[in-house]
mmCIF file with all atom_site columns, C-alpha atoms in Angstrom:
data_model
loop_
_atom_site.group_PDB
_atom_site.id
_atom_site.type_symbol
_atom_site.label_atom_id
_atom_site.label_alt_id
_atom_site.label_comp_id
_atom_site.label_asym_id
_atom_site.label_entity_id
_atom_site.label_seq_id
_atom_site.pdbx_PDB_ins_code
_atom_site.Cartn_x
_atom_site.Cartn_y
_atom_site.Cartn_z
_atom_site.occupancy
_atom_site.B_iso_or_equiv
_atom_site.pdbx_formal_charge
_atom_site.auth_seq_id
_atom_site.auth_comp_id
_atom_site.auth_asym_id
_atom_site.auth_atom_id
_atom_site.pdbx_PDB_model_num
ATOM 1   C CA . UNK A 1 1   ? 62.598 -20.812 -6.950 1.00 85.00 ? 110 UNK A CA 1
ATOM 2   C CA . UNK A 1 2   ? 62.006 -19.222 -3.367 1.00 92.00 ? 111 UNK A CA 1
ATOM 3   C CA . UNK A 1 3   ? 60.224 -16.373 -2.653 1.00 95.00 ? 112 UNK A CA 1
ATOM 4   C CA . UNK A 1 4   ? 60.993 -14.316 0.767  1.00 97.00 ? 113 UNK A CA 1
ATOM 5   C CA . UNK A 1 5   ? 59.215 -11.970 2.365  1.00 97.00 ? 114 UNK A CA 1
ATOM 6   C CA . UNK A 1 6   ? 60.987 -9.397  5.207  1.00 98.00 ? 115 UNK A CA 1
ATOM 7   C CA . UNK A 1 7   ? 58.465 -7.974  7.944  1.00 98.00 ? 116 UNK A CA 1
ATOM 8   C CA . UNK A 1 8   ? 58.981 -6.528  11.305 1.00 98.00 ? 117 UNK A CA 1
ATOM 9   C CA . UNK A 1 9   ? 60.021 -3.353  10.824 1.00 98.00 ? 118 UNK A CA 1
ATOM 10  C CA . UNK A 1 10  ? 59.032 -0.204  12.082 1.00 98.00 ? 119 UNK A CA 1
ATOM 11  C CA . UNK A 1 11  ? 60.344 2.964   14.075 1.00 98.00 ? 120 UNK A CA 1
ATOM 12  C CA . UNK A 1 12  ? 61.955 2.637   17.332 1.00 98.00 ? 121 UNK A CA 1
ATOM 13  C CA . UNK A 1 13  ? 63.481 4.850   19.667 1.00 98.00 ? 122 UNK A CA 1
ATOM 14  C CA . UNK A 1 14  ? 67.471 4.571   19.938 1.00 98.00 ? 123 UNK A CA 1
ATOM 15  C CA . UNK A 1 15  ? 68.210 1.662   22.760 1.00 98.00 ? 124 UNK A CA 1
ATOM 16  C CA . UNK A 1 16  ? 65.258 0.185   21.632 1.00 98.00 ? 125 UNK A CA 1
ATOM 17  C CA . UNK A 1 17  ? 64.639 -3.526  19.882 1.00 98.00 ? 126 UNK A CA 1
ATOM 18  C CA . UNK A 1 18  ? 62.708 -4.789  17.085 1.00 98.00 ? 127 UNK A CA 1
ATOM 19  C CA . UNK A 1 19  ? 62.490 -8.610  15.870 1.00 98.00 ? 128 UNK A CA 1
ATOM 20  C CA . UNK A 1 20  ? 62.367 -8.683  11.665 1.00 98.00 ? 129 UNK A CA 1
ATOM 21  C CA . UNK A 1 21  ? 61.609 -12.137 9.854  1.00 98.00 ? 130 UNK A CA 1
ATOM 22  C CA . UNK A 1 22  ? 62.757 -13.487 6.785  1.00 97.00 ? 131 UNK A CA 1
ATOM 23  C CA . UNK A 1 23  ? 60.094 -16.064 5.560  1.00 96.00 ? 132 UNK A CA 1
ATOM 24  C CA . UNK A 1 24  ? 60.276 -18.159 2.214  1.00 94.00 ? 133 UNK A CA 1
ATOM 25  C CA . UNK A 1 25  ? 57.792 -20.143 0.522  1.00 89.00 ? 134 UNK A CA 1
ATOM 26  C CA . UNK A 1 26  ? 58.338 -22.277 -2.416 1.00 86.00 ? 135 UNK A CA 1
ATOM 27  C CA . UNK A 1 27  ? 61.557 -24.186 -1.439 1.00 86.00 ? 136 UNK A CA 1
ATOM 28  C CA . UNK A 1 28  ? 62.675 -25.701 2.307  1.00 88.00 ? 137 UNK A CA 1
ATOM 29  C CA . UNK A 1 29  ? 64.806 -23.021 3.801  1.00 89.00 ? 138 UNK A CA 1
ATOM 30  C CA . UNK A 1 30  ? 66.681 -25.276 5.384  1.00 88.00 ? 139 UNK A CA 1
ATOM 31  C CA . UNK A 1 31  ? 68.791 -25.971 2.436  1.00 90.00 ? 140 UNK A CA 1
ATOM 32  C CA . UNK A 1 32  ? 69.610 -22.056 2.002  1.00 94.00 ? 141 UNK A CA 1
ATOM 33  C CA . UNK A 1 33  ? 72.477 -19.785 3.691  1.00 96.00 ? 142 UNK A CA 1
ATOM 34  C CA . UNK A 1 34  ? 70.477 -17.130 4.537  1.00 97.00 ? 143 UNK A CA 1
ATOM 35  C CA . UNK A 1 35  ? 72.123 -13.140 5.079  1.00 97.00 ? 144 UNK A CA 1
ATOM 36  C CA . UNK A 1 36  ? 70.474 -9.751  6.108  1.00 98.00 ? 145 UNK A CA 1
ATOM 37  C CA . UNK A 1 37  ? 71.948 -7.313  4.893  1.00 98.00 ? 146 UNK A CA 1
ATOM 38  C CA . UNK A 1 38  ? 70.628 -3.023  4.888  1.00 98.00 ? 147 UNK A CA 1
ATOM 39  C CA . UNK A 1 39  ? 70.723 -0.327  2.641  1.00 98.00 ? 148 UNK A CA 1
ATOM 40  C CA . UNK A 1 40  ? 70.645 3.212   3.756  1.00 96.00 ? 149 UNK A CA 1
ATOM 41  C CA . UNK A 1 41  ? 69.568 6.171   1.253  1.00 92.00 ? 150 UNK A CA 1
ATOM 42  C CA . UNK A 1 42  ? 72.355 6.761   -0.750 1.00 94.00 ? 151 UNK A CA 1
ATOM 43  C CA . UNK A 1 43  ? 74.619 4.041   0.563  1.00 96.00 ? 152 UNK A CA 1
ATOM 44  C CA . UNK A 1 44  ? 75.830 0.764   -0.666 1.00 95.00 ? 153 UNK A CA 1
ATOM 45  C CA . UNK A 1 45  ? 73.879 -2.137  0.402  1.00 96.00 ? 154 UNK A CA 1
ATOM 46  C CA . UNK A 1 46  ? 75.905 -3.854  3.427  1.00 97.00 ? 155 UNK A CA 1
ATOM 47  C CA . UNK A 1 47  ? 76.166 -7.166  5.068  1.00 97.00 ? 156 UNK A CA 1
ATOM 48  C CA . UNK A 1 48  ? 74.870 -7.296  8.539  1.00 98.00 ? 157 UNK A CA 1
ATOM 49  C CA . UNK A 1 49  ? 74.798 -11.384 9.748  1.00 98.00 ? 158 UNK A CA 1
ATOM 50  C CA . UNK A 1 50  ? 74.307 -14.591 8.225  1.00 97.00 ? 159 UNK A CA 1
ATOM 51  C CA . UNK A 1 51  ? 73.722 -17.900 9.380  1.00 96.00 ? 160 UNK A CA 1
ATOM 52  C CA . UNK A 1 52  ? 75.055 -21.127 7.429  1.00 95.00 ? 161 UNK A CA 1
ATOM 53  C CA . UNK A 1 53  ? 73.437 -23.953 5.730  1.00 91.00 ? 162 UNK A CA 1
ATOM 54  C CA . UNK A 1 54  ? 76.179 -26.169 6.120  1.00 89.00 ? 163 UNK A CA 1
ATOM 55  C CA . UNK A 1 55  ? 77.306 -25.954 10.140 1.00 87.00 ? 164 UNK A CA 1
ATOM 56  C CA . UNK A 1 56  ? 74.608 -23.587 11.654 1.00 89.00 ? 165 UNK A CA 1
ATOM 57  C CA . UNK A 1 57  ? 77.639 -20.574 12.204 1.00 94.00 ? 166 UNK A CA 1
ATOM 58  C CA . UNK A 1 58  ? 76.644 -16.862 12.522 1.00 97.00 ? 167 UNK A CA 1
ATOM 59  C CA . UNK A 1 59  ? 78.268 -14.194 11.617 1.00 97.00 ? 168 UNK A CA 1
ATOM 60  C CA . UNK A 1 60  ? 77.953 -10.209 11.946 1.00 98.00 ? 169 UNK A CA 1
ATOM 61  C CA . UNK A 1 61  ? 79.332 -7.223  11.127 1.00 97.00 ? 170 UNK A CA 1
ATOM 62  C CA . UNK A 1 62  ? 81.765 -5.239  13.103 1.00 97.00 ? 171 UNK A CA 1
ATOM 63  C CA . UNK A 1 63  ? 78.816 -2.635  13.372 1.00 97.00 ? 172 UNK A CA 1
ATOM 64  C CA . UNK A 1 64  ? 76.087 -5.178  14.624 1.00 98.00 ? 173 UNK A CA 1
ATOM 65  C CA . UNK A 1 65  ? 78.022 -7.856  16.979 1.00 98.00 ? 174 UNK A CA 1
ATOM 66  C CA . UNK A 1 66  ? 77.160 -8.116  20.503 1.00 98.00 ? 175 UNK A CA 1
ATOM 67  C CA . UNK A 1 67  ? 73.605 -6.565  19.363 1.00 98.00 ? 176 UNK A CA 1
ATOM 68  C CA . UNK A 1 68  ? 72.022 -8.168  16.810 1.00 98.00 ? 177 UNK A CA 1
ATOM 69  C CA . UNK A 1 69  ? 70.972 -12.257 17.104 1.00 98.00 ? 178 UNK A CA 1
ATOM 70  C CA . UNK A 1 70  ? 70.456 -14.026 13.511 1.00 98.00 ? 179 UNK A CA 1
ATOM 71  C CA . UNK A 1 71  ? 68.487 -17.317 14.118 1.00 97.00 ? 180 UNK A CA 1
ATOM 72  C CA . UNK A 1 72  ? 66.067 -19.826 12.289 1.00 95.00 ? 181 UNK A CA 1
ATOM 73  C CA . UNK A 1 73  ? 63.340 -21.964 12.398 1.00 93.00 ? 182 UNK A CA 1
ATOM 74  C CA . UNK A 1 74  ? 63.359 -24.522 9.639  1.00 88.00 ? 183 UNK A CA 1
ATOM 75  C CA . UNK A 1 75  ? 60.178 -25.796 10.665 1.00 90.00 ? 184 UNK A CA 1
ATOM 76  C CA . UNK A 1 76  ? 58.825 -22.491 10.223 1.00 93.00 ? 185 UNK A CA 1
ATOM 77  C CA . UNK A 1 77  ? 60.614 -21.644 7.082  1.00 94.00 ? 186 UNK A CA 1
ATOM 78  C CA . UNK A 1 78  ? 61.441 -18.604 8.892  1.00 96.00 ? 187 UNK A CA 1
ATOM 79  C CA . UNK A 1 79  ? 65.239 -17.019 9.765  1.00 97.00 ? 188 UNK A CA 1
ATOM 80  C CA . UNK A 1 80  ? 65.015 -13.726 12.525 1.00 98.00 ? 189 UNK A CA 1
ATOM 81  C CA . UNK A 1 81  ? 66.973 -10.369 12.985 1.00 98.00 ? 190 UNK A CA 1
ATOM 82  C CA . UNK A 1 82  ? 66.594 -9.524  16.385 1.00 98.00 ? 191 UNK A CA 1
ATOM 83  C CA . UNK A 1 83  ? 67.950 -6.086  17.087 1.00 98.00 ? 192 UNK A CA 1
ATOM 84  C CA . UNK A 1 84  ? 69.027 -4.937  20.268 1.00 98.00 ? 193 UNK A CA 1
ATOM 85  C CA . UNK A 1 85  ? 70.649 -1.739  21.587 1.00 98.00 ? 194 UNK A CA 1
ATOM 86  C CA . UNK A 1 86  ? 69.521 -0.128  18.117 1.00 98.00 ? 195 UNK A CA 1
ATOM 87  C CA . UNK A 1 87  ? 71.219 3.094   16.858 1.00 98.00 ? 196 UNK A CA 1
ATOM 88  C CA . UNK A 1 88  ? 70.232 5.964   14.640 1.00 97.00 ? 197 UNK A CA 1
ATOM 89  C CA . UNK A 1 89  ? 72.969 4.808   12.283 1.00 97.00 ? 198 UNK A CA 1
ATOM 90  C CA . UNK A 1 90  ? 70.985 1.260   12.171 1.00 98.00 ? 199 UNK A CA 1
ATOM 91  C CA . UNK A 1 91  ? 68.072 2.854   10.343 1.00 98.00 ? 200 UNK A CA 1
ATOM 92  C CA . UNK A 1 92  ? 68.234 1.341   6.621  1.00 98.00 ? 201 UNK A CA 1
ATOM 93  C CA . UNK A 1 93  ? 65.990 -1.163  4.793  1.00 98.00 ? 202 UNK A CA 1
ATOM 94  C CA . UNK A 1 94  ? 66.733 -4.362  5.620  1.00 98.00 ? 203 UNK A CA 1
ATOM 95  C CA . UNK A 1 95  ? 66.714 -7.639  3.304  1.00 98.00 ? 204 UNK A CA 1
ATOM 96  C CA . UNK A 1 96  ? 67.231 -10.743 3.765  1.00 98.00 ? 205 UNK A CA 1
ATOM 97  C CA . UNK A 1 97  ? 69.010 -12.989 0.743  1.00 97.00 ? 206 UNK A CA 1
ATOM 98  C CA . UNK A 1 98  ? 69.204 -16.686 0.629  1.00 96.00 ? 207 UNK A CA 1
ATOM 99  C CA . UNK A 1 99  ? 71.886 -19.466 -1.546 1.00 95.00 ? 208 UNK A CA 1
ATOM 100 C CA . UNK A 1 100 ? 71.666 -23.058 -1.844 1.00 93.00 ? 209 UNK A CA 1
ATOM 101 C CA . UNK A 1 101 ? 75.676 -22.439 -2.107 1.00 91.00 ? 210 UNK A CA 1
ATOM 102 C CA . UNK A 1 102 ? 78.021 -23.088 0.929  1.00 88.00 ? 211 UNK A CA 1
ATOM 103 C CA . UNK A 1 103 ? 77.833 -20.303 2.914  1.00 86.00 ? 212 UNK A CA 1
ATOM 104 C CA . UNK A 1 104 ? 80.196 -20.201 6.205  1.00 89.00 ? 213 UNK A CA 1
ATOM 105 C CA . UNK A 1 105 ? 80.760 -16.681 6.297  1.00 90.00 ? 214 UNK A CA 1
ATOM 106 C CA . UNK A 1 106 ? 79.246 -13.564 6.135  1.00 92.00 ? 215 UNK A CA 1
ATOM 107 C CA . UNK A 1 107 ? 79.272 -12.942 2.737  1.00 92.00 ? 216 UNK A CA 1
ATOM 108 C CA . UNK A 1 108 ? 78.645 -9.764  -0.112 1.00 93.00 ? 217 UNK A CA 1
ATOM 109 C CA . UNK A 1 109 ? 75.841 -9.476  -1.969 1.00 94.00 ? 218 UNK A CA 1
ATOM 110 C CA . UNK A 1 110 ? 77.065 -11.443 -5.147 1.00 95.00 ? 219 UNK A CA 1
ATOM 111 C CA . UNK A 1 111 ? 76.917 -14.331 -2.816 1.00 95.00 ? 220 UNK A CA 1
ATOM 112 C CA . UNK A 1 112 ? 73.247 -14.371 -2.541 1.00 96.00 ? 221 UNK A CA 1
ATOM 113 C CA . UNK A 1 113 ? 70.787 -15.566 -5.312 1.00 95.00 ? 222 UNK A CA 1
ATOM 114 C CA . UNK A 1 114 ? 67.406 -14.519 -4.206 1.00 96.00 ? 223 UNK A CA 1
ATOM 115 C CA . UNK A 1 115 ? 66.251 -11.430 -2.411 1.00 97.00 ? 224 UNK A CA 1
ATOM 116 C CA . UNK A 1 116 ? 62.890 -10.185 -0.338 1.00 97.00 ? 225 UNK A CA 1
ATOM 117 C CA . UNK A 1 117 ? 61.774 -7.113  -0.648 1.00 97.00 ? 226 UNK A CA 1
ATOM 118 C CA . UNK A 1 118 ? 62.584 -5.539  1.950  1.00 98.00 ? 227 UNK A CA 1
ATOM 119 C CA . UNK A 1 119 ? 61.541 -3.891  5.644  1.00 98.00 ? 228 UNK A CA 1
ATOM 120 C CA . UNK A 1 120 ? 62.478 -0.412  6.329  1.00 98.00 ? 229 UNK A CA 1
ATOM 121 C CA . UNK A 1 121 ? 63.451 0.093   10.246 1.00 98.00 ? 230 UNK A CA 1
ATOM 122 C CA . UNK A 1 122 ? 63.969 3.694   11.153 1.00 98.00 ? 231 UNK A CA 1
ATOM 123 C CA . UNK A 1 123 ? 65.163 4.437   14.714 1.00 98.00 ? 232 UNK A CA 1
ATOM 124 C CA . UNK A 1 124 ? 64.843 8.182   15.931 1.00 97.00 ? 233 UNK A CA 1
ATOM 125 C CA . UNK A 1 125 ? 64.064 9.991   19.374 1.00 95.00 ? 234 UNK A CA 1
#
């Protein structure tokens, strides 16, 4: 089993950036599609970028491309959120979810087998 824990959040102004991390212990995350995905109060929780196990694609959400970067560092057993340009409407907690399935695509929730706790990221003036 893998354990993750999210950190890097915080409050920002809008325009501003923050950098979250996604870090596992207990199993080589290289192995793992890994997705971030947010949850706003009373909203579904939504997809916002994944990168693959398989080929190293990323992919984003309409709301989040051209702004948000989703890398990793296997030898870190870490996987980064950097958030650019961020909005009011990008405040949510954010999670990150990794599968040892093939993942080449950004995925839903069901996709994902094991989930961090979460990092709330609020950005207001």
């Amino acid at each position: 089993q893998v354990q993750l824990v999210e950190s890097g959040g915080g409050l920002v102004q809008p325009g501003g950036s923050l950098r979250l991390s996604c870090e596992a212990s207990g199993r080589s995350l290289d192995r793992y599609a890994v997705g971030w995905f947010r949850q706003a109060p009373g909203k579904e929780r939504e997809a916002v970028s994944s990168i693959s196990n398989s080929d190293g694609s990323t992919h984003y959400s309409d709301s989040v491309k051209g702004r948000f970067i989703i890398s990793r560092d296997n030898s870190k057993n870490l996987v980064y959120l950097q958030m650019n340009s961020l909005k009011p409407e990008d405040t949510a907690v954010y999670y990150c979810g990794v599968t040892r399935a093939l993942m080449e695509k950004l995925g839903s929730e069901d996709d994902y087998d094991y989930w961090g706790q979460g990092t709330q990221v609020a950005v207001s003036s």
